[in-house]
mmCIF file of C-alpha atoms in Angstrom:
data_model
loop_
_atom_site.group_PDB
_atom_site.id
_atom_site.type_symbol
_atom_site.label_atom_id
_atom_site.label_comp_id
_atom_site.label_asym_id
_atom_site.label_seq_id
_atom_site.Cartn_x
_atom_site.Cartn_y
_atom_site.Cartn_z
ATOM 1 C CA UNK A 1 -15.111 15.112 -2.665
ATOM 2 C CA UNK A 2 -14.924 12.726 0.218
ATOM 3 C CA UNK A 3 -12.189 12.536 2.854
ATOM 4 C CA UNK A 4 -10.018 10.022 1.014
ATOM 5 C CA UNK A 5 -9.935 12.492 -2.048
ATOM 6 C CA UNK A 6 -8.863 15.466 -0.094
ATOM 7 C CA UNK A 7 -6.491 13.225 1.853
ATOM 8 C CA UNK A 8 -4.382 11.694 -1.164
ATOM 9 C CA UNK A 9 -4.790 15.298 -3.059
ATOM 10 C CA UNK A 10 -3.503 17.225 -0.268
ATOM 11 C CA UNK A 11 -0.674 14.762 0.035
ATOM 12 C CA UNK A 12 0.389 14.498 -3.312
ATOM 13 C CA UNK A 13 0.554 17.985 -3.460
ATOM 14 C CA UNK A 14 2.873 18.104 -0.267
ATOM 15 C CA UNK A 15 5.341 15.879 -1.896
ATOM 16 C CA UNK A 16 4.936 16.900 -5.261
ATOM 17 C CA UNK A 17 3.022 14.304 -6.863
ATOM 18 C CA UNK A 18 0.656 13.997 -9.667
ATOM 19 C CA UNK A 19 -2.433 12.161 -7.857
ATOM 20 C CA UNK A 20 -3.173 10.901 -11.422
ATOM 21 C CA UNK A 21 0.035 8.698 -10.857
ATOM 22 C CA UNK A 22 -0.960 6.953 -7.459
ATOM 23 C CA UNK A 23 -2.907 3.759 -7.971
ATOM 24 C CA UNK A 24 -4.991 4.374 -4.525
ATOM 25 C CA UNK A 25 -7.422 1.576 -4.585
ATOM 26 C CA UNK A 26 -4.332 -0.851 -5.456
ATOM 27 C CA UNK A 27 -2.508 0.519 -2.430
ATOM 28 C CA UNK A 28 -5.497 -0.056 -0.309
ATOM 29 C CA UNK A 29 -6.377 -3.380 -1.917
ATOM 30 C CA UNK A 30 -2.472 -3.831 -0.531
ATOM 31 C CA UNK A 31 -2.555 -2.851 2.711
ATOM 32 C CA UNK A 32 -6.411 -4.742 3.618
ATOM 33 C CA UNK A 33 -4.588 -8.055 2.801
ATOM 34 C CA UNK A 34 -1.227 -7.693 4.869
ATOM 35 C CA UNK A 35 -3.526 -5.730 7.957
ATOM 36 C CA UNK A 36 -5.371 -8.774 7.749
ATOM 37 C CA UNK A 37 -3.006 -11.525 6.655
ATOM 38 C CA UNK A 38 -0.199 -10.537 8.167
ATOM 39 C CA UNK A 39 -0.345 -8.353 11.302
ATOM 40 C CA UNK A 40 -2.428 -5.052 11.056
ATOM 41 C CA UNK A 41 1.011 -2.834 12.145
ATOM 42 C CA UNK A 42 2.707 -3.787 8.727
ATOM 43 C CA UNK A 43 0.172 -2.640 6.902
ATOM 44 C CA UNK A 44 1.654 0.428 6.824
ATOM 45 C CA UNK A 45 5.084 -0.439 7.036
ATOM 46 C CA UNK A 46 4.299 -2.532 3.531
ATOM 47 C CA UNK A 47 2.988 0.659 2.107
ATOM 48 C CA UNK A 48 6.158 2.554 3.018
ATOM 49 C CA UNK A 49 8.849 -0.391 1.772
ATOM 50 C CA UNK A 50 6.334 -0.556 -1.189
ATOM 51 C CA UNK A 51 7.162 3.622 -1.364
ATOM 52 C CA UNK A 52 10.414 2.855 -0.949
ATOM 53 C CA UNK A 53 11.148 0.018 -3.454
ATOM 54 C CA UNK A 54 9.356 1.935 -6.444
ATOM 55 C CA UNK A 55 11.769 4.993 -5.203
ATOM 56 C CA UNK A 56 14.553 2.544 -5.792
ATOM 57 C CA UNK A 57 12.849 1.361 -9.549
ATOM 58 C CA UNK A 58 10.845 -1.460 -8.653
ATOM 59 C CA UNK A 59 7.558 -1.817 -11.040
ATOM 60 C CA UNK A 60 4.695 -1.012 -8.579
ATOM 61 C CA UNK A 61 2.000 -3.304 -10.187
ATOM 62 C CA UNK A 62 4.816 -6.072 -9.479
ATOM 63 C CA UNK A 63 6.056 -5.380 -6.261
ATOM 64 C CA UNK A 64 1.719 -4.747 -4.949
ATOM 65 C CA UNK A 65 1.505 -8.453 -6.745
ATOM 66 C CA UNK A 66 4.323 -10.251 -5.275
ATOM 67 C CA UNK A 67 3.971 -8.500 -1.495
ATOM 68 C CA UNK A 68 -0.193 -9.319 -2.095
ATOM 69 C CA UNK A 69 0.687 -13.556 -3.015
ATOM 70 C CA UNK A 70 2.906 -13.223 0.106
ATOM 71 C CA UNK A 71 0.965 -11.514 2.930
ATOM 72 C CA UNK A 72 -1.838 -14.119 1.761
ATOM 73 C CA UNK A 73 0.790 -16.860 1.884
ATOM 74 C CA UNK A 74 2.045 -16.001 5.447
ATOM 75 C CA UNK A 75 1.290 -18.223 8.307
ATOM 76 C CA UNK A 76 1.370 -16.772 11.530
ATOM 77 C CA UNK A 77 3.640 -18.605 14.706
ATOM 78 C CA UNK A 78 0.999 -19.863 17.220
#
């Protein structure tokens, strides 16, 4: 089992959830594009809103589409 593994086990089971349930690679897929798209800071920030919003009801696949298309949308001030 590799450090990832033991990482999203051990934290599923802290918060009680099935690791069968969490999409990891999607999540990760995710975060790469805002980190690099967007500012590497909101990549976890996006992950927690993302946490947040399917608390709230939002489809996951949906929300990970629509924040994807716009952290590879997003132009940056210069």
């Amino acid at each position: 089992m590799n450090v990832l593994n033991e990482w999203t086990a051990l934290a599923c089971e802290e918060l009680g959830l099935d690791p069968a349930t969490v999409d990891r690679d999607l999540i990760l897929d995710l975060t790469k594009e805002v980190a690099h798209g967007v500012a590497r800071p909101a990549a976890p920030l996006t992950a927690y809103l993302l946490g947040l919003a399917q608390g709230a009801g939002t489809a996951p696949q949906d929300a990970v589409a629509r924040l994807t298309a716009r952290a590879r949308e997003w132009e940056r001030p210069t």
